[in-house]
Amino acid sequence: MIGITSCGYHVPFYRLEREKIGHAWARRPGRGERAAIYFDEDALTLGMEAAQRCLEDTGKTGIDGVYFASTSAPFRQRSAASFLAAACDLRPECETADFGASLRSATTALRAGLDAVGSGRLSQVLIAAGEVRDGQPGEGQEDWFGDAGSAV
């Protein structure tokens, strides 16, 4: 049966109060707070933390594919998925692929993973996503976006 056997997530520790964002741009402040990365974090580290939590339940054996999805990946030409596979101490012969440049990149990675397993080409695929979305300064997006990672 093809499906999700485990999941993991990571939300950064730091928070940015929406009230402070509103005051900085002289507009009505929002309520609550948004998750924000620290200087040494990026979309890949968020996805990696989520992937490691996901692997706590199922273990590493049997995983032969690693897909990483992000619109805010730290690299344009280097493979973030291969870094993710190495950080999770997976087999070096794992197939890796990066998905990006679209808000649907995580959904596309999930579908690709399901297709790879469904066709019998791969047996288990780890799919991780991480986002560090920056909104336009002074616009509402700055309030809405938060940083996080997830993995299945």
Steps between C-alpha positions, in 0.01 A plus 500: 500500500628844410462773760653710774662295776640780716513877519705766674502876533721777629397852597783736595531602864500877439185708454427843357200674649257629239440806716865602452472454123192725496669771706812490281289578191261743676192290438249319714682222683399139459451251780724211590843419371671325211782246506834645393838340433822591674803620302642149464182338364356478150238299311733199476569485875126522569435212258790301646369533857157386382653208307696383803183504711320306227774236499473451878184295441598294197879490502734550205510151354311456177502864396635522147377845398521849650302792358527857629252775414526873565441834334769645727774235477848625595656380172411579140728247330610256771274218612343561839356147492849347494597710804182381669581135426851541641376686811254217569780245448315320220663269248716686246325331207164657590330674212472871577293772336423863572166667432453877501404816313130442571269525797395146404853359528427294813186354344697420184770328706236296683341391173841411354577291807167319480555437128853367559377255763188410303702413191736281703804711414554589867380331817493790751543872441567767762340828394592815692403862453621819664395859450636836606265732315571872502211731429529842346595754769195683625256261331267257673699196388764582758240429770359185340815307415675285758805274474471121541597159366314173450581148383317180408 
